[in-house]
Amino acid sequence: MRPLIVFLACCLAAVSAAARNTTGRSFSSEFFFGAATASYQIEGAWDVDGKGWSIWDYLARTDPDHVADSSNGDIAANSYYMYRRDIEMLKELGVTHYRFSISWPRILPYGRANYVNQRGVNHYNEFIDELIANGITPFATMYHWDLPQNLQELGGWLNEEIVDWFGDYARILYQNFGDRVKHWLTINEPYVHCNLAYGYSMHAPRIHSPGIGYYECGRHILLANARAYHIYDNEFRSVQGGKLGIVISSEYVFPASDSEEDIEATRDYFEFHLGQYMNPIFSETGNYPQVMIDRVAAASLSQGYNSSRLRGFSEEQIEYIKGTADFLGLNHYSTRIIYRNSSVIGMFEIPSHEDDTYAASFQNEFWPASQAPWIREYGPGLYHLLVHIKDTYNNPLVYITENGVSTTAGLNDYNRVSYYRSYLNAVLDAIAEGCDVQGYFAWSLMDNFEWALGYTQRFGLYEVDFGDPERTRTPRKSALVYKEIVRSRTIDYDYDPDPYASNAYASSAWLLSIVFAIVNVLIQL
């Protein structure tokens, strides 16, 4: 009976969303569109111009078979050298904002602030200047998972000294780029980073500590974000006038049935995932959600620990963390359905964050699938998540900093077109509901190195030919559709461009421009 209830609920939600789609709404002129990337995933140039090793450089050399296709980010999309082409792509799309990340080991090769790599600073200065010269507003992420290997050897995110290391790094970024970068994103997706690195040991540094290291990692990220925020507040904000936010990822979740167990499990899931990072920063009280504090403490004692595996914050630390974001960067990809019954017993490793949450999930098989097993298209989920954030955390300013879906190679990416239309409709729904959403970044501008999945997943609006030394970028159908949404500020379901025809036209136009230039020179001679 439960699957039928879930199926009917999803159908009703989809019908409701479709009804809202007919209202002819548009994005306001103040709402901005952009695209997003991350340094290790696209830059390449892993050991040039003084860059130090990151934890992913180390993983690629010590455990290459851990990545699905035994690949790495040594060259990736080669954006370190091809960033001008990347900026051309942004202009082709018509977007006005670009979210990129700065490579910590490219700025501080040894992780610490005692040695700054001027060549790395010069590279980002040139890149930021080029963005601004082309009318693109930079959104710079300080940390997108490429920790300097030297710091990892000192404990990385499990060593509380990283709060000081990150603060020193942030100060150097403000000093060198803050005169032009007015939107900073401190740390990308603490839940995903800590869980995949320390919970499931899928990502670098691959340390298996799901019920202890996971919590320590998250605790130190919250303190590091606060340190970067207070340094900016005390030393730079009055002169530079920028804003800082943190990037938090979240699915939307809803109960599999109307049973009290499933409803409670859904509440718990939100608190143990979104709430773990939102509550300390965005709630009026600060600190972790109380259900987390109580449950992890009780579970820890029953498992023979002398204290809670979730190390608490002092009152001073609670106040230090609270309010340390001017806006929320929200990454969202999909929705899950939550349940709790006897089948959940023994499902998860003990101890672990999942066992502490004590809730299981699944996705509706009728939602459109993608190349990634964890992403199914369910646009209304983003609407409900934004409303949940508005109602729970006093309607913070939100930028959608990542949203996208994976496909196989090829230009006719129909499912990505469907996905973007569905989720952008959800953003319009949320704005109509009063949610303070002011911008949207598509993930990703181009195909990239997708961490442990290598190049088996394609998230790009632009297809990258990784077999070509030039790493040729070609716009997909989704790029053309996104471009039209950006231009018209509306979502036209009848617009169906042919990417092959478009690229053929672009190639011929490029050749004609060369011919005309040569003719013009000959005439002047």
Short mmCIF file of C-alpha atoms in Angstrom, two decimals:
data_model
loop_
_atom_site.label_atom_id
_atom_site.label_comp_id
_atom_site.label_asym_id
_atom_site.label_seq_id
_atom_site.Cartn_x
_atom_site.Cartn_y
_atom_site.Cartn_z
CA MET A 1 0.00 0.00 0.00
CA ARG A 2 2.85 2.40 0.88
CA PRO A 3 4.36 2.52 -2.66
CA LEU A 4 0.92 3.36 -4.05
CA ILE A 5 0.49 6.21 -1.56
CA VAL A 6 3.90 7.59 -2.44
CA PHE A 7 3.23 7.28 -6.17
CA LEU A 8 -0.10 9.09 -5.88
CA ALA A 9 1.46 11.84 -3.74
CA CYS A 10 4.19 12.37 -6.33
CA CYS A 11 1.63 12.47 -9.14
CA LEU A 12 -0.41 15.08 -7.28
CA ALA A 13 2.69 17.18 -6.68
CA ALA A 14 3.65 16.94 -10.35
CA VAL A 15 0.13 17.94 -11.45
CA SER A 16 0.25 20.88 -9.03
CA ALA A 17 3.62 21.97 -10.42
CA ALA A 18 2.36 21.65 -13.99
CA ALA A 19 -0.61 23.86 -13.12
CA ARG A 20 1.74 26.53 -11.80
CA ASN A 21 3.75 26.34 -15.02
CA THR A 22 0.88 27.80 -17.06
CA THR A 23 0.89 31.19 -15.35
CA GLY A 24 3.41 32.79 -17.72
CA ARG A 25 5.67 34.08 -14.99
CA SER A 26 9.17 35.38 -15.59
CA PHE A 27 12.32 36.02 -13.58
CA SER A 28 12.74 39.62 -12.49
CA SER A 29 15.49 41.79 -13.89
CA GLU A 30 17.23 41.67 -10.48
CA PHE A 31 17.49 37.86 -10.51
CA PHE A 32 20.80 36.69 -11.97
CA PHE A 33 21.88 33.56 -13.81
CA GLY A 34 25.32 31.99 -13.76
CA ALA A 35 27.29 28.78 -14.08
CA ALA A 36 29.58 27.00 -11.63
CA THR A 37 32.79 24.95 -11.58
CA ALA A 38 35.52 23.90 -9.11
CA SER A 39 39.29 24.17 -9.38
CA TYR A 40 40.47 20.55 -9.17
CA GLN A 41 37.65 19.42 -11.43
CA ILE A 42 38.58 21.67 -14.37
CA GLU A 43 41.91 23.46 -13.98
CA GLY A 44 44.51 20.77 -14.61
CA ALA A 45 48.07 22.15 -14.48
CA TRP A 46 48.42 20.12 -11.31
CA ASP A 47 52.16 20.73 -10.78
CA VAL A 48 53.01 23.92 -12.66
CA ASP A 49 53.87 27.47 -11.59
CA GLY A 50 54.66 26.50 -8.03
CA LYS A 51 51.42 24.74 -7.12
CA GLY A 52 51.66 22.27 -4.24
CA TRP A 53 50.01 18.87 -3.91
CA SER A 54 46.36 18.60 -2.93
CA ILE A 55 44.80 15.57 -1.27
CA TRP A 56 43.38 14.63 -4.68
CA ASP A 57 46.80 14.83 -6.32
CA TYR A 58 48.01 12.45 -3.62
CA LEU A 59 45.06 10.07 -4.04
CA ALA A 60 45.53 9.96 -7.82
CA ARG A 61 49.13 8.84 -7.34
CA THR A 62 48.77 6.43 -4.43
CA ASP A 63 45.42 4.81 -5.24
CA PRO A 64 44.61 5.47 -8.93
CA ASP A 65 42.27 2.48 -9.22
CA HIS A 66 39.97 4.01 -6.63
CA VAL A 67 38.62 6.37 -9.31
CA ALA A 68 36.01 4.66 -11.52
CA ASP A 69 37.96 5.04 -14.77
CA SER A 70 41.42 5.31 -13.13
CA SER A 71 41.54 8.94 -14.22
CA ASN A 72 42.61 12.10 -12.39
CA GLY A 73 42.52 15.88 -12.56
CA ASP A 74 46.06 16.36 -13.82
CA ILE A 75 44.76 17.99 -17.01
CA ALA A 76 40.96 17.79 -16.61
CA ALA A 77 39.38 20.47 -18.84
CA ASN A 78 42.72 22.34 -18.90
CA SER A 79 41.06 25.54 -17.70
CA TYR A 80 44.24 26.87 -16.11
CA TYR A 81 45.39 27.57 -19.65
CA MET A 82 41.97 27.85 -21.34
CA TYR A 83 40.16 30.17 -18.96
CA ARG A 84 39.63 32.76 -21.69
CA ARG A 85 37.62 30.19 -23.66
CA ASP A 86 35.64 29.47 -20.49
CA ILE A 87 34.80 33.16 -20.21
CA GLU A 88 33.76 33.17 -23.87
CA MET A 89 31.35 30.34 -23.02
CA LEU A 90 29.85 32.37 -20.19
CA LYS A 91 29.28 35.23 -22.61
CA GLU A 92 27.76 32.86 -25.17
CA LEU A 93 25.28 31.74 -22.53
CA GLY A 94 24.51 35.35 -21.63
CA VAL A 95 25.02 34.74 -17.91
CA THR A 96 26.32 37.51 -15.70
CA HIS A 97 27.86 35.51 -12.81
CA TYR A 98 30.46 32.77 -12.50
CA ARG A 99 31.07 30.62 -9.46
CA PHE A 100 34.58 29.16 -9.47
CA SER A 101 36.89 27.96 -6.72
CA ILE A 102 40.42 28.96 -5.85
CA SER A 103 42.93 26.15 -5.36
CA TRP A 104 44.32 26.40 -1.83
CA PRO A 105 47.61 24.62 -2.75
CA ARG A 106 48.03 26.87 -5.79
CA ILE A 107 48.08 29.90 -3.46
CA LEU A 108 49.78 28.24 -0.46
CA PRO A 109 51.75 25.27 -1.79
CA TYR A 110 52.57 24.06 1.72
CA GLY A 111 49.18 24.93 3.14
CA ARG A 112 50.42 27.54 5.62
CA ALA A 113 50.59 31.30 5.14
CA ASN A 114 54.35 31.59 5.65
CA TYR A 115 54.91 31.06 1.91
CA VAL A 116 52.60 32.57 -0.71
CA ASN A 117 53.01 31.42 -4.31
CA GLN A 118 52.99 34.66 -6.29
CA ARG A 119 52.56 32.83 -9.60
CA GLY A 120 49.32 31.33 -8.31
CA VAL A 121 48.18 34.76 -7.13
CA ASN A 122 49.03 36.22 -10.53
CA HIS A 123 46.98 33.55 -12.31
CA TYR A 124 43.82 34.28 -10.34
CA ASN A 125 44.38 38.03 -10.63
CA GLU A 126 44.49 37.71 -14.43
CA PHE A 127 41.45 35.45 -14.42
CA ILE A 128 39.36 37.71 -12.16
CA ASP A 129 40.34 40.77 -14.18
CA GLU A 130 39.29 39.00 -17.38
CA LEU A 131 35.93 38.05 -15.86
CA ILE A 132 35.21 41.62 -14.82
CA ALA A 133 36.38 43.03 -18.16
CA ASN A 134 33.78 40.80 -19.81
CA GLY A 135 30.97 41.86 -17.48
CA ILE A 136 30.98 38.66 -15.40
CA THR A 137 30.61 38.96 -11.62
CA PRO A 138 32.95 36.58 -9.76
CA PHE A 139 31.63 34.35 -6.95
CA ALA A 140 34.78 32.80 -5.47
CA THR A 141 34.72 29.61 -3.40
CA MET A 142 37.67 29.42 -1.01
CA TYR A 143 37.59 25.67 -0.48
CA HIS A 144 36.11 23.08 -2.82
CA TRP A 145 37.73 19.91 -1.45
CA ASP A 146 41.35 20.28 -2.66
CA LEU A 147 43.07 20.57 0.72
CA PRO A 148 46.88 20.93 0.60
CA GLN A 149 48.42 17.51 1.24
CA ASN A 150 50.87 19.02 3.75
CA LEU A 151 47.94 19.99 5.97
CA GLN A 152 46.38 16.56 5.60
CA GLU A 153 49.58 15.05 6.97
CA LEU A 154 49.01 17.19 10.07
CA GLY A 155 45.48 15.81 10.45
CA GLY A 156 43.54 17.93 7.95
CA TRP A 157 39.95 18.58 8.95
CA LEU A 158 40.34 16.33 12.01
CA ASN A 159 42.86 18.74 13.55
CA GLU A 160 41.26 21.79 15.17
CA GLU A 161 44.29 23.87 14.18
CA ILE A 162 42.80 23.89 10.68
CA VAL A 163 40.53 26.67 11.92
CA ASP A 164 43.61 28.90 12.17
CA TRP A 165 45.09 27.59 8.90
CA PHE A 166 41.86 28.34 7.04
CA GLY A 167 41.62 31.78 8.60
CA ASP A 168 45.16 32.62 7.47
CA TYR A 169 44.34 31.37 3.95
CA ALA A 170 41.14 33.44 3.84
CA ARG A 171 43.03 36.57 4.89
CA ILE A 172 45.47 36.13 1.98
CA LEU A 173 42.55 35.78 -0.44
CA TYR A 174 40.94 38.97 0.86
CA GLN A 175 44.25 40.83 0.63
CA ASN A 176 44.91 39.79 -2.96
CA PHE A 177 41.45 39.59 -4.54
CA GLY A 178 38.94 41.27 -2.22
CA ASP A 179 39.14 44.60 -4.02
CA ARG A 180 37.32 42.91 -6.94
CA VAL A 181 35.67 39.79 -5.49
CA LYS A 182 32.59 40.93 -3.58
CA HIS A 183 30.96 37.53 -3.05
CA TRP A 184 32.90 34.89 -1.16
CA LEU A 185 31.81 31.31 -0.52
CA THR A 186 33.89 29.87 2.29
CA ILE A 187 33.49 26.08 2.14
CA ASN A 188 31.60 23.85 -0.27
CA GLU A 189 29.15 21.22 1.00
CA PRO A 190 30.47 20.27 4.45
CA TYR A 191 28.04 17.33 4.73
CA VAL A 192 29.10 15.76 1.43
CA HIS A 193 32.79 16.47 1.96
CA CYS A 194 32.90 15.06 5.49
CA ASN A 195 30.65 12.10 4.75
CA LEU A 196 32.38 10.95 1.57
CA ALA A 197 35.87 11.60 2.95
CA TYR A 198 35.41 10.24 6.49
CA GLY A 199 32.10 8.38 6.47
CA TYR A 200 32.24 6.28 3.33
CA SER A 201 35.96 6.91 2.57
CA MET A 202 35.10 7.45 -1.09
CA HIS A 203 36.78 10.84 -1.43
CA ALA A 204 40.22 12.08 -0.44
CA PRO A 205 41.68 11.66 2.14
CA ARG A 206 39.74 8.36 2.40
CA ILE A 207 39.76 7.94 6.19
CA HIS A 208 37.10 5.58 7.48
CA SER A 209 35.63 7.12 10.63
CA PRO A 210 31.87 7.44 10.01
CA GLY A 211 30.65 8.08 13.55
CA ILE A 212 33.58 10.10 14.87
CA GLY A 213 35.75 11.64 12.14
CA TYR A 214 32.63 12.68 10.24
CA TYR A 215 31.43 14.81 13.18
CA GLU A 216 34.89 16.23 13.89
CA CYS A 217 35.26 17.29 10.25
CA GLY A 218 31.91 19.09 10.31
CA ARG A 219 32.63 20.74 13.64
CA HIS A 220 35.90 22.20 12.40
CA ILE A 221 34.33 23.36 9.13
CA LEU A 222 31.74 25.35 11.09
CA LEU A 223 34.49 26.94 13.20
CA ALA A 224 36.66 27.62 10.11
CA ASN A 225 33.76 29.29 8.32
CA ALA A 226 33.22 31.46 11.39
CA ARG A 227 36.91 32.35 11.53
CA ALA A 228 36.92 33.47 7.88
CA TYR A 229 33.74 35.48 8.47
CA HIS A 230 35.05 37.31 11.53
CA ILE A 231 38.37 38.10 9.86
CA TYR A 232 36.47 39.68 6.97
CA ASP A 233 34.15 41.53 9.36
CA ASN A 234 36.97 42.90 11.50
CA GLU A 235 39.64 43.61 8.90
CA PHE A 236 38.17 43.96 5.40
CA ARG A 237 34.41 44.53 5.19
CA SER A 238 34.46 48.26 5.87
CA VAL A 239 36.90 48.81 2.99
CA GLN A 240 35.96 46.07 0.52
CA GLY A 241 32.19 46.00 1.11
CA GLY A 242 31.66 42.37 0.11
CA LYS A 243 29.54 39.50 1.39
CA LEU A 244 30.36 36.02 2.66
CA GLY A 245 28.31 32.84 2.59
CA ILE A 246 28.75 29.12 3.07
CA VAL A 247 27.59 26.46 0.59
CA ILE A 248 25.31 23.86 2.15
CA SER A 249 23.87 20.94 0.21
CA SER A 250 20.49 19.40 0.86
CA GLU A 251 17.98 17.10 -0.71
CA TYR A 252 14.32 17.59 -0.01
CA VAL A 253 12.78 14.70 1.89
CA PHE A 254 9.23 13.74 2.69
CA PRO A 255 7.70 10.80 4.60
CA ALA A 256 6.77 7.58 2.83
CA SER A 257 3.45 7.50 4.68
CA ASP A 258 1.44 9.45 7.23
CA SER A 259 2.59 7.18 10.08
CA GLU A 260 4.13 8.91 13.08
CA GLU A 261 7.33 6.88 12.59
CA ASP A 262 7.84 8.09 9.03
CA ILE A 263 6.97 11.70 9.88
CA GLU A 264 9.39 11.71 12.81
CA ALA A 265 12.09 10.05 10.69
CA THR A 266 11.70 12.81 8.10
CA ARG A 267 12.09 15.51 10.76
CA ASP A 268 15.16 13.74 12.09
CA TYR A 269 16.66 13.40 8.62
CA PHE A 270 16.38 17.15 8.10
CA GLU A 271 17.98 17.89 11.46
CA PHE A 272 20.86 15.43 11.00
CA HIS A 273 21.64 16.66 7.47
CA LEU A 274 20.53 20.22 6.72
CA GLY A 275 20.17 21.20 10.37
CA GLN A 276 23.64 20.06 11.38
CA TYR A 277 25.13 22.94 9.38
CA MET A 278 22.24 25.41 9.11
CA ASN A 279 21.26 25.47 12.78
CA PRO A 280 24.62 26.67 14.15
CA ILE A 281 24.79 29.53 11.62
CA PHE A 282 21.25 30.52 10.66
CA SER A 283 19.03 29.72 13.66
CA GLU A 284 18.28 32.20 16.44
CA THR A 285 19.65 29.86 19.11
CA GLY A 286 22.70 28.54 17.30
CA ASN A 287 24.30 25.18 18.13
CA TYR A 288 23.43 21.77 16.72
CA PRO A 289 19.79 20.65 16.66
CA GLN A 290 18.84 19.29 20.07
CA VAL A 291 17.75 15.93 18.67
CA MET A 292 21.30 15.45 17.34
CA ILE A 293 22.90 16.37 20.63
CA ASP A 294 20.65 14.06 22.63
CA ARG A 295 20.62 11.06 20.32
CA VAL A 296 24.36 10.94 19.58
CA ALA A 297 25.13 11.34 23.29
CA ALA A 298 22.79 8.48 24.25
CA ALA A 299 24.04 6.23 21.45
CA SER A 300 27.67 6.94 22.32
CA LEU A 301 27.18 5.96 25.97
CA SER A 302 25.30 2.78 25.00
CA GLN A 303 28.21 1.89 22.68
CA GLY A 304 30.77 2.17 25.48
CA TYR A 305 32.16 5.66 24.82
CA ASN A 306 32.89 7.89 27.82
CA SER A 307 31.54 10.97 26.05
CA SER A 308 29.47 11.87 23.03
CA ARG A 309 30.96 11.23 19.61
CA LEU A 310 29.45 14.59 18.63
CA ARG A 311 31.85 16.92 20.42
CA GLY A 312 29.91 19.94 21.58
CA PHE A 313 30.56 23.65 21.28
CA SER A 314 31.20 25.91 24.23
CA GLU A 315 28.79 28.79 24.82
CA GLU A 316 31.47 31.11 23.47
CA GLN A 317 31.84 28.99 20.31
CA ILE A 318 28.07 28.86 19.80
CA GLU A 319 27.98 32.66 19.76
CA TYR A 320 31.10 32.81 17.59
CA ILE A 321 29.50 30.62 14.89
CA LYS A 322 25.98 32.05 15.01
CA GLY A 323 25.20 34.46 12.18
CA THR A 324 28.45 33.89 10.28
CA ALA A 325 26.95 34.02 6.79
CA ASP A 326 25.51 36.96 4.89
CA PHE A 327 23.74 34.57 2.55
CA LEU A 328 23.19 30.86 2.00
CA GLY A 329 24.69 29.12 -1.00
CA LEU A 330 22.38 26.16 -1.59
CA ASN A 331 23.32 23.10 -3.64
CA HIS A 332 20.40 20.86 -4.54
CA TYR A 333 20.11 17.91 -6.90
CA SER A 334 17.28 15.57 -5.94
CA THR A 335 14.63 14.42 -3.46
CA ARG A 336 14.32 11.32 -1.29
CA ILE A 337 11.46 9.55 0.49
CA ILE A 338 12.04 8.69 4.17
CA TYR A 339 10.80 5.79 6.29
CA ARG A 340 11.52 4.17 9.65
CA ASN A 341 10.40 0.68 10.60
CA SER A 342 11.86 -2.59 11.87
CA SER A 343 13.77 -3.08 8.61
CA VAL A 344 16.01 -0.13 9.52
CA ILE A 345 17.46 -2.07 12.47
CA GLY A 346 20.98 -3.18 11.61
CA MET A 347 20.93 -1.40 8.25
CA PHE A 348 23.81 0.97 9.01
CA GLU A 349 27.33 0.66 10.34
CA ILE A 350 27.70 1.27 14.09
CA PRO A 351 28.76 3.89 14.94
CA SER A 352 27.87 6.13 12.03
CA HIS A 353 25.99 9.29 11.20
CA GLU A 354 23.39 7.16 9.38
CA ASP A 355 22.81 4.93 12.40
CA ASP A 356 22.48 8.00 14.61
CA THR A 357 19.87 9.43 12.22
CA TYR A 358 18.06 6.08 12.20
CA ALA A 359 16.10 6.70 9.02
CA ALA A 360 16.18 4.99 5.63
CA SER A 361 15.34 6.45 2.24
CA PHE A 362 14.57 5.66 -1.38
CA GLN A 363 13.56 7.46 -4.56
CA ASN A 364 10.45 7.05 -6.66
CA GLU A 365 11.21 4.88 -9.67
CA PHE A 366 8.79 6.94 -11.77
CA TRP A 367 10.93 10.08 -11.45
CA PRO A 368 13.17 10.49 -14.53
CA ALA A 369 16.54 8.85 -13.92
CA SER A 370 19.98 10.19 -14.78
CA GLN A 371 23.46 8.81 -15.32
CA ALA A 372 24.04 9.27 -11.58
CA PRO A 373 22.05 6.76 -9.50
CA TRP A 374 21.55 9.34 -6.73
CA ILE A 375 19.85 11.92 -8.98
CA ARG A 376 16.28 11.62 -10.19
CA GLU A 377 14.37 14.60 -11.51
CA TYR A 378 11.73 15.91 -9.11
CA GLY A 379 11.55 19.67 -9.50
CA PRO A 380 8.88 20.31 -6.82
CA GLY A 381 11.43 19.11 -4.27
CA LEU A 382 13.48 22.29 -4.71
CA TYR A 383 10.38 24.42 -4.18
CA HIS A 384 9.52 22.57 -0.95
CA LEU A 385 13.12 22.76 0.27
CA LEU A 386 13.29 26.52 -0.26
CA VAL A 387 9.98 26.99 1.57
CA HIS A 388 11.27 24.78 4.41
CA ILE A 389 14.40 26.94 4.70
CA LYS A 390 12.31 30.13 4.63
CA ASP A 391 10.00 28.90 7.36
CA THR A 392 12.70 27.33 9.54
CA TYR A 393 15.54 29.84 9.29
CA ASN A 394 13.80 33.22 8.97
CA ASN A 395 13.97 33.46 5.17
CA PRO A 396 17.70 34.00 4.53
CA LEU A 397 19.04 35.39 1.27
CA VAL A 398 19.65 32.33 -0.94
CA TYR A 399 21.68 31.79 -4.07
CA ILE A 400 21.27 28.40 -5.76
CA THR A 401 24.99 27.69 -6.11
CA GLU A 402 24.67 24.26 -7.76
CA ASN A 403 21.85 22.49 -9.55
CA GLY A 404 22.22 20.07 -12.42
CA VAL A 405 22.11 16.50 -13.66
CA SER A 406 24.50 14.03 -15.28
CA THR A 407 24.23 12.44 -18.71
CA THR A 408 26.38 10.41 -21.02
CA ALA A 409 28.44 12.08 -23.75
CA GLY A 410 26.54 13.70 -26.63
CA LEU A 411 24.96 17.03 -27.50
CA ASN A 412 21.26 16.15 -27.44
CA ASP A 413 20.90 16.02 -23.65
CA TYR A 414 17.11 16.02 -23.47
CA ASN A 415 16.97 14.94 -19.84
CA ARG A 416 19.17 17.86 -18.78
CA VAL A 417 16.86 20.24 -20.64
CA SER A 418 13.87 18.75 -18.83
CA TYR A 419 15.71 18.91 -15.52
CA TYR A 420 16.66 22.59 -15.79
CA ARG A 421 13.17 23.62 -16.84
CA SER A 422 11.62 21.69 -13.97
CA TYR A 423 13.95 23.07 -11.30
CA LEU A 424 13.87 26.64 -12.57
CA ASN A 425 10.09 26.46 -12.46
CA ALA A 426 10.48 25.38 -8.83
CA VAL A 427 12.62 28.47 -8.18
CA LEU A 428 9.86 30.66 -9.63
CA ASP A 429 7.35 28.88 -7.40
CA ALA A 430 9.51 29.53 -4.35
CA ILE A 431 9.97 33.21 -5.20
CA ALA A 432 6.20 33.52 -5.58
CA GLU A 433 5.92 31.98 -2.10
CA GLY A 434 8.13 34.75 -0.68
CA CYS A 435 11.46 32.92 -0.57
CA ASP A 436 14.38 35.33 -0.91
CA VAL A 437 16.12 33.59 -3.81
CA GLN A 438 18.16 36.01 -5.90
CA GLY A 439 20.38 33.94 -8.19
CA TYR A 440 20.98 30.57 -9.82
CA PHE A 441 24.17 28.81 -10.93
CA ALA A 442 23.88 25.82 -13.26
CA TRP A 443 26.22 22.94 -12.47
CA SER A 444 28.26 22.75 -14.49
CA LEU A 445 29.58 25.10 -17.14
CA MET A 446 31.45 22.19 -18.74
CA ASP A 447 32.18 18.50 -18.28
CA ASN A 448 34.74 17.92 -15.54
CA PHE A 449 36.50 15.41 -13.32
CA GLU A 450 33.67 14.10 -11.15
CA TRP A 451 35.79 13.00 -8.16
CA ALA A 452 35.67 9.23 -7.53
CA LEU A 453 33.49 8.82 -10.63
CA GLY A 454 36.19 10.28 -12.87
CA TYR A 455 34.91 11.22 -16.32
CA THR A 456 32.08 8.67 -16.35
CA GLN A 457 29.59 11.39 -15.38
CA ARG A 458 28.93 14.42 -17.60
CA PHE A 459 27.36 17.45 -15.93
CA GLY A 460 28.36 20.10 -18.45
CA LEU A 461 26.27 22.55 -20.41
CA TYR A 462 29.30 22.31 -22.71
CA GLU A 463 30.66 18.94 -23.73
CA VAL A 464 34.42 18.60 -23.33
CA ASP A 465 36.33 16.27 -25.65
CA PHE A 466 38.78 14.75 -23.17
CA GLY A 467 40.42 12.77 -25.99
CA ASP A 468 41.42 15.99 -27.73
CA PRO A 469 44.62 17.67 -26.44
CA GLU A 470 42.83 21.00 -27.05
CA ARG A 471 39.95 19.92 -24.78
CA THR A 472 37.44 21.31 -27.27
CA ARG A 473 34.24 22.62 -25.68
CA THR A 474 30.95 22.31 -27.59
CA PRO A 475 27.55 23.62 -26.42
CA ARG A 476 24.88 21.00 -25.83
CA LYS A 477 21.16 21.43 -26.40
CA SER A 478 20.87 22.34 -22.70
CA ALA A 479 23.32 25.21 -23.20
CA LEU A 480 21.14 26.64 -25.95
CA VAL A 481 17.98 26.22 -23.88
CA TYR A 482 19.62 27.77 -20.82
CA LYS A 483 20.83 30.65 -22.98
CA GLU A 484 17.25 31.30 -24.12
CA ILE A 485 15.95 31.18 -20.53
CA VAL A 486 18.64 33.70 -19.53
CA ARG A 487 17.80 35.94 -22.49
CA SER A 488 14.02 35.85 -22.19
CA ARG A 489 13.85 35.32 -18.40
CA THR A 490 11.06 32.84 -19.10
CA ILE A 491 10.82 29.08 -19.61
CA ASP A 492 9.60 28.18 -23.08
CA TYR A 493 8.75 24.48 -23.32
CA ASP A 494 8.36 24.69 -27.10
CA TYR A 495 11.89 25.92 -27.72
CA ASP A 496 13.83 23.00 -29.22
CA PRO A 497 17.18 24.07 -30.71
CA ASP A 498 19.38 21.68 -32.67
CA PRO A 499 22.88 21.76 -31.14
CA TYR A 500 24.45 20.15 -34.18
CA ALA A 501 23.03 22.78 -36.54
CA SER A 502 23.97 25.52 -34.13
CA ASN A 503 27.56 24.35 -33.88
CA ALA A 504 27.83 23.94 -37.64
CA TYR A 505 26.62 27.52 -38.02
CA ALA A 506 29.07 28.72 -35.39
CA SER A 507 31.95 26.97 -37.18
CA SER A 508 31.01 28.45 -40.56
CA ALA A 509 30.52 31.90 -39.02
CA TRP A 510 33.97 31.66 -37.47
CA LEU A 511 35.50 30.76 -40.85
CA LEU A 512 33.64 33.60 -42.56
CA SER A 513 34.92 36.07 -39.97
CA ILE A 514 38.48 34.96 -40.74
CA VAL A 515 37.88 35.35 -44.48
CA PHE A 516 36.38 38.85 -44.06
CA ALA A 517 39.31 39.87 -41.84
CA ILE A 518 41.81 38.73 -44.48
CA VAL A 519 39.87 40.53 -47.24
CA ASN A 520 39.76 43.70 -45.17
CA VAL A 521 43.54 43.61 -44.68
CA LEU A 522 44.09 43.08 -48.44
CA ILE A 523 41.82 46.01 -49.30
CA GLN A 524 43.73 48.28 -46.94
CA LEU A 525 47.02 47.20 -48.55
#
